[in-house]
């Protein structure tokens, strides 16, 4: 193949595309539609600086731009009669094909290059990951290159450019919508016998192969798919070009059958090779955090495995998982292959499971259950069964991972399990028995058995976990760390034993809460639940009173902190970090995040919180280090771990919670008074070196809901698209206290929150202004109500001081005045509250309008800016061409034309 011939064909076809205005119009439309897809409303709702929305629509966008580029590449030659002239030249069919293909690829590359304006807009609005953007655009380019070869096939079949455009869209739609065929097949033939065929269709879809590129990876399987699709389509092009040599007669028919067989054989070879790449191959990870590569911790764990401690990993995975679990399965199998390659001491067994098979029964014996998962498909909600778990054992040690969810950190789970089974002895964590019942057991107040919280099940994967009864002195030598959830619920005798344990400096994680949202009846302000009856009905036997009325006074004195058991923190950070859930959130649901305008929201010096990005707490309390009195010696180190933002404050219990016949009720619009300083929600408190007297080694968290099952479910399913670090924080705290910190770095490994910082900055200001307006409305209402009450008091006082009235007259007038003023007060109070609600609604409406204006402004500017470079280049080329045409006209004719 001669390079100069290929170059000549390339130049002719490349420049011909830009010879008219139509080519530029297609490019402008392509770039504009790309911006339209990338920056839709969902982009701002998700608050993630990535092309996630564009990735969903890009394959369909290719159905427009690819046929537009290829429609005239062959058809125009045939229409103008230059095809025969072209092939009478001393050039080979392959040279012409390669030259034309390189030309359309170059045109597409120019169009894709103009779409980089979307990257500039994204960088202006937020802070994207450069590596992710690079792999995403590589995926865009490879997808287009593959479909361009298919579009050339369509152009080869006709001499009409319009028909070539339609045919090109139809042919390109086959790989683009191949995944949809699996849905149609499942509808027409729901029998499980066709599961393998459905999976094959899903794997052959362009969207499925592009997905890893959109995650920041360059997979060998994806590269092979696009190269194979390109090669197959170019081969069909080559066959169609050569048709003129052998068409006509019986010989032509035989040659047609022969080439058809060759094409089918090539397709089967490519599918077989693709299957090999799917089970092996490599993946290059270009994400900034290297999220899909083995961490240093994993490499060290595998390196330190002893030859006599062979580790076996048995993975039970659905043969044909639901669409949302396809990536979970591929990631799990890919990582397992890396484990086996990285260490000879790790052996892998992969069992593909059907829901009703013997393999499913085997998985069930290990504790790996078949789960129903709900997902959206073609606009409707579906429920399918999935098995996705693993068993890791070494000798008699065994760890079961019952389920890998969409949000499960797979490498962490596997490496943690390998480290656990490889160690001959596990450390022991004690879980204090309190009214919270986090370790399960029988609840006397409800006569029901309570399951253990998921935090306990999670700890059992790494530690021996034992229930600790505070009814008797706690053995200080037995536990490497103790977890106490809601110690304010303990009786005096139990609290004393717990306090004695803490005084000995034993590592302890304490979580207490002024208002446990999971069970408000356990709040420190509330009495202990009655045993054997409904506390609301006064039934059952009254339990032992809480020690110190639930205030835990000796404990907070020992820790040198202030913790008021009836103060609840509020913070507006969650409202502007998650505007899509504004109706579900309220100020008492706190998001701890550096984006709260408090750079110390997480303590970056502590390994526990160093890499956290967002933790959510419900109706949390706050703690504060006590100030030393003059002359006192510092005996404790107080290290804040979690803090609110600056736009926060405190609510008293009585201002937020009301008792009613239906139980505790939360005021929907309490008065929020901003105190303009950050509140500490969790801290590590330790005795200074060589301190005398009692020792302390405690992590204190002023919220218990932080470890509720809800956040474990959220972590597993990625529900609501909330990426929270609650589970990571609590496990880091336990590991740090127990002295087993090997997994902290790996657990902290996660993608950085790359948000729409410009939007957040502006909408945050509107949220703050709205809160100030709401606060002012509440204060005005409070003052107006106070004035109304004062008016009644003044009238009463005036009657009392009226000496012209006898006692009976005074009593009569007082009664009349009180009745009149009470009625007036009721009317005034209703009017004042109505006015307050109207002001609050007006403020909220104004905030919503301003926030929407900000998003619309960014959307409009990104949309309008996208096609500008392409338009400017088109105008420049048009002006240059016009100028050249004027030069070719004789001067006397130009003058005549002007006159």
PDB file of C-alpha atoms in Angstrom, residues 3-130:
ATOM      1  CA  UNK A   3       1.332   6.163   1.380  1.00  0.00           C
ATOM      2  CA  UNK A   4       1.295   8.954  -1.224  1.00  0.00           C
ATOM      3  CA  UNK A   5      -1.738   7.449  -2.938  1.00  0.00           C
ATOM      4  CA  UNK A   6      -3.591   7.111   0.374  1.00  0.00           C
ATOM      5  CA  UNK A   7      -2.649  10.720   1.208  1.00  0.00           C
ATOM      6  CA  UNK A   8      -3.933  11.988  -2.132  1.00  0.00           C
ATOM      7  CA  UNK A   9      -7.299  10.251  -1.676  1.00  0.00           C
ATOM      8  CA  UNK A  10      -7.435  11.511   1.917  1.00  0.00           C
ATOM      9  CA  UNK A  11      -6.834  15.171   0.959  1.00  0.00           C
ATOM     10  CA  UNK A  12      -9.386  15.094  -1.841  1.00  0.00           C
ATOM     11  CA  UNK A  13     -12.188  13.749   0.389  1.00  0.00           C
ATOM     12  CA  UNK A  14     -11.258  15.670   3.532  1.00  0.00           C
ATOM     13  CA  UNK A  15     -11.252  19.101   1.908  1.00  0.00           C
ATOM     14  CA  UNK A  16     -14.335  18.339  -0.168  1.00  0.00           C
ATOM     15  CA  UNK A  17     -16.367  17.970   3.041  1.00  0.00           C
ATOM     16  CA  UNK A  18     -15.510  21.554   4.016  1.00  0.00           C
ATOM     17  CA  UNK A  19     -16.079  22.927   0.519  1.00  0.00           C
ATOM     18  CA  UNK A  20     -19.681  23.826   1.274  1.00  0.00           C
ATOM     19  CA  UNK A  21     -21.653  25.272   4.151  1.00  0.00           C
ATOM     20  CA  UNK A  22     -23.553  22.021   4.792  1.00  0.00           C
ATOM     21  CA  UNK A  23     -20.534  20.356   6.421  1.00  0.00           C
ATOM     22  CA  UNK A  24     -20.135  23.213   8.906  1.00  0.00           C
ATOM     23  CA  UNK A  25     -23.841  23.184   9.706  1.00  0.00           C
ATOM     24  CA  UNK A  26     -23.687  19.492  10.612  1.00  0.00           C
ATOM     25  CA  UNK A  27     -20.707  20.147  12.915  1.00  0.00           C
ATOM     26  CA  UNK A  28     -22.438  23.121  14.574  1.00  0.00           C
ATOM     27  CA  UNK A  29     -25.566  21.029  15.113  1.00  0.00           C
ATOM     28  CA  UNK A  30     -23.498  18.138  16.532  1.00  0.00           C
ATOM     29  CA  UNK A  31     -21.696  20.368  19.031  1.00  0.00           C
ATOM     30  CA  UNK A  32     -24.907  22.165  20.020  1.00  0.00           C
ATOM     31  CA  UNK A  33     -26.807  18.898  20.577  1.00  0.00           C
ATOM     32  CA  UNK A  34     -23.890  17.571  22.631  1.00  0.00           C
ATOM     33  CA  UNK A  35     -24.061  20.615  24.921  1.00  0.00           C
ATOM     34  CA  UNK A  36     -27.845  20.266  25.120  1.00  0.00           C
ATOM     35  CA  UNK A  37     -27.488  16.639  26.278  1.00  0.00           C
ATOM     36  CA  UNK A  38     -24.598  17.331  28.663  1.00  0.00           C
ATOM     37  CA  UNK A  39     -26.079  20.254  30.601  1.00  0.00           C
ATOM     38  CA  UNK A  40     -29.726  19.302  31.010  1.00  0.00           C
ATOM     39  CA  UNK A  41     -31.587  19.863  34.279  1.00  0.00           C
ATOM     40  CA  UNK A  42     -30.493  16.480  35.622  1.00  0.00           C
ATOM     41  CA  UNK A  43     -26.862  17.638  35.345  1.00  0.00           C
ATOM     42  CA  UNK A  44     -27.500  20.390  37.889  1.00  0.00           C
ATOM     43  CA  UNK A  45     -29.672  18.138  40.066  1.00  0.00           C
ATOM     44  CA  UNK A  46     -26.918  15.505  40.328  1.00  0.00           C
ATOM     45  CA  UNK A  47     -24.340  18.211  41.131  1.00  0.00           C
ATOM     46  CA  UNK A  48     -21.473  16.165  39.644  1.00  0.00           C
ATOM     47  CA  UNK A  49     -18.902  17.699  37.291  1.00  0.00           C
ATOM     48  CA  UNK A  50     -18.867  14.971  34.655  1.00  0.00           C
ATOM     49  CA  UNK A  51     -20.403  14.106  31.287  1.00  0.00           C
ATOM     50  CA  UNK A  52     -22.666  11.447  32.770  1.00  0.00           C
ATOM     51  CA  UNK A  53     -25.736  12.826  30.991  1.00  0.00           C
ATOM     52  CA  UNK A  54     -23.911  13.182  27.662  1.00  0.00           C
ATOM     53  CA  UNK A  55     -22.613   9.608  27.963  1.00  0.00           C
ATOM     54  CA  UNK A  56     -26.192   8.335  28.015  1.00  0.00           C
ATOM     55  CA  UNK A  57     -27.111  10.180  24.828  1.00  0.00           C
ATOM     56  CA  UNK A  58     -23.853  10.110  22.877  1.00  0.00           C
ATOM     57  CA  UNK A  59     -24.453   6.786  21.057  1.00  0.00           C
ATOM     58  CA  UNK A  60     -27.766   8.177  19.767  1.00  0.00           C
ATOM     59  CA  UNK A  61     -26.020  11.429  18.848  1.00  0.00           C
ATOM     60  CA  UNK A  62     -23.645   9.406  16.671  1.00  0.00           C
ATOM     61  CA  UNK A  63     -26.648   8.258  14.628  1.00  0.00           C
ATOM     62  CA  UNK A  64     -26.875  11.856  13.419  1.00  0.00           C
ATOM     63  CA  UNK A  65     -23.259  12.933  12.875  1.00  0.00           C
ATOM     64  CA  UNK A  66     -21.811   9.685  11.460  1.00  0.00           C
ATOM     65  CA  UNK A  67     -24.232   9.368   8.494  1.00  0.00           C
ATOM     66  CA  UNK A  68     -23.873  13.109   7.899  1.00  0.00           C
ATOM     67  CA  UNK A  69     -20.123  12.630   7.398  1.00  0.00           C
ATOM     68  CA  UNK A  70     -20.235   9.392   5.394  1.00  0.00           C
ATOM     69  CA  UNK A  71     -23.366   9.824   3.284  1.00  0.00           C
ATOM     70  CA  UNK A  72     -21.529  11.280   0.272  1.00  0.00           C
ATOM     71  CA  UNK A  73     -18.204   9.445   0.598  1.00  0.00           C
ATOM     72  CA  UNK A  74     -19.203   6.787  -2.010  1.00  0.00           C
ATOM     73  CA  UNK A  75     -22.678   7.824  -3.188  1.00  0.00           C
ATOM     74  CA  UNK A  76     -21.472  11.170  -4.548  1.00  0.00           C
ATOM     75  CA  UNK A  77     -18.747   9.404  -6.567  1.00  0.00           C
ATOM     76  CA  UNK A  78     -21.357   7.131  -8.084  1.00  0.00           C
ATOM     77  CA  UNK A  79     -23.817   9.975  -8.710  1.00  0.00           C
ATOM     78  CA  UNK A  80     -21.227  12.136 -10.529  1.00  0.00           C
ATOM     79  CA  UNK A  81     -19.772   9.186 -12.418  1.00  0.00           C
ATOM     80  CA  UNK A  82     -16.295   9.657 -10.943  1.00  0.00           C
ATOM     81  CA  UNK A  83     -16.254   6.213  -9.291  1.00  0.00           C
ATOM     82  CA  UNK A  84     -15.264   4.401 -12.486  1.00  0.00           C
ATOM     83  CA  UNK A  85     -12.708   7.108 -13.267  1.00  0.00           C
ATOM     84  CA  UNK A  86     -11.245   6.746  -9.781  1.00  0.00           C
ATOM     85  CA  UNK A  87     -10.750   2.989 -10.127  1.00  0.00           C
ATOM     86  CA  UNK A  88      -9.265   3.260 -13.623  1.00  0.00           C
ATOM     87  CA  UNK A  89      -6.342   5.123 -12.063  1.00  0.00           C
ATOM     88  CA  UNK A  90      -3.286   3.112 -11.018  1.00  0.00           C
ATOM     89  CA  UNK A  91      -4.531   2.704  -7.442  1.00  0.00           C
ATOM     90  CA  UNK A  92      -5.654  -0.350  -5.530  1.00  0.00           C
ATOM     91  CA  UNK A  93      -9.072  -0.796  -3.920  1.00  0.00           C
ATOM     92  CA  UNK A  94      -7.491  -0.943  -0.462  1.00  0.00           C
ATOM     93  CA  UNK A  95      -5.604   2.338  -0.967  1.00  0.00           C
ATOM     94  CA  UNK A  96      -8.795   4.133  -1.972  1.00  0.00           C
ATOM     95  CA  UNK A  97     -10.706   2.586   0.971  1.00  0.00           C
ATOM     96  CA  UNK A  98      -8.077   3.521   3.553  1.00  0.00           C
ATOM     97  CA  UNK A  99      -7.726   7.047   2.145  1.00  0.00           C
ATOM     98  CA  UNK A 100     -11.457   7.658   2.294  1.00  0.00           C
ATOM     99  CA  UNK A 101     -11.767   6.124   5.775  1.00  0.00           C
ATOM    100  CA  UNK A 102      -8.961   8.328   7.123  1.00  0.00           C
ATOM    101  CA  UNK A 103     -10.723  11.330   5.608  1.00  0.00           C
ATOM    102  CA  UNK A 104     -14.048  10.671   7.367  1.00  0.00           C
ATOM    103  CA  UNK A 105     -12.213   9.909  10.619  1.00  0.00           C
ATOM    104  CA  UNK A 106     -10.393  13.242  10.344  1.00  0.00           C
ATOM    105  CA  UNK A 107     -13.648  15.099   9.699  1.00  0.00           C
ATOM    106  CA  UNK A 108     -15.205  13.407  12.744  1.00  0.00           C
ATOM    107  CA  UNK A 109     -12.121  14.253  14.813  1.00  0.00           C
ATOM    108  CA  UNK A 110     -12.510  17.913  13.834  1.00  0.00           C
ATOM    109  CA  UNK A 111     -16.166  17.831  14.895  1.00  0.00           C
ATOM    110  CA  UNK A 112     -15.263  16.141  18.171  1.00  0.00           C
ATOM    111  CA  UNK A 113     -12.492  18.687  18.684  1.00  0.00           C
ATOM    112  CA  UNK A 114     -14.991  21.529  18.406  1.00  0.00           C
ATOM    113  CA  UNK A 115     -17.076  19.847  21.123  1.00  0.00           C
ATOM    114  CA  UNK A 116     -14.185  20.446  23.556  1.00  0.00           C
ATOM    115  CA  UNK A 117     -15.975  23.714  24.271  1.00  0.00           C
ATOM    116  CA  UNK A 118     -18.188  21.527  26.486  1.00  0.00           C
ATOM    117  CA  UNK A 119     -15.091  20.621  28.506  1.00  0.00           C
ATOM    118  CA  UNK A 120     -14.308  24.314  28.953  1.00  0.00           C
ATOM    119  CA  UNK A 121     -17.885  24.950  30.092  1.00  0.00           C
ATOM    120  CA  UNK A 122     -17.708  22.007  32.505  1.00  0.00           C
ATOM    121  CA  UNK A 123     -14.419  23.283  33.956  1.00  0.00           C
ATOM    122  CA  UNK A 124     -15.981  26.722  34.353  1.00  0.00           C
ATOM    123  CA  UNK A 125     -19.017  25.360  36.191  1.00  0.00           C
ATOM    124  CA  UNK A 126     -17.264  22.696  38.291  1.00  0.00           C
ATOM    125  CA  UNK A 127     -14.036  20.776  38.871  1.00  0.00           C
ATOM    126  CA  UNK A 128     -13.949  17.639  36.646  1.00  0.00           C
ATOM    127  CA  UNK A 129     -11.402  14.826  36.792  1.00  0.00           C
ATOM    128  CA  UNK A 130      -8.932  15.356  33.884  1.00  0.00           C
TER     129      UNK A 130
END
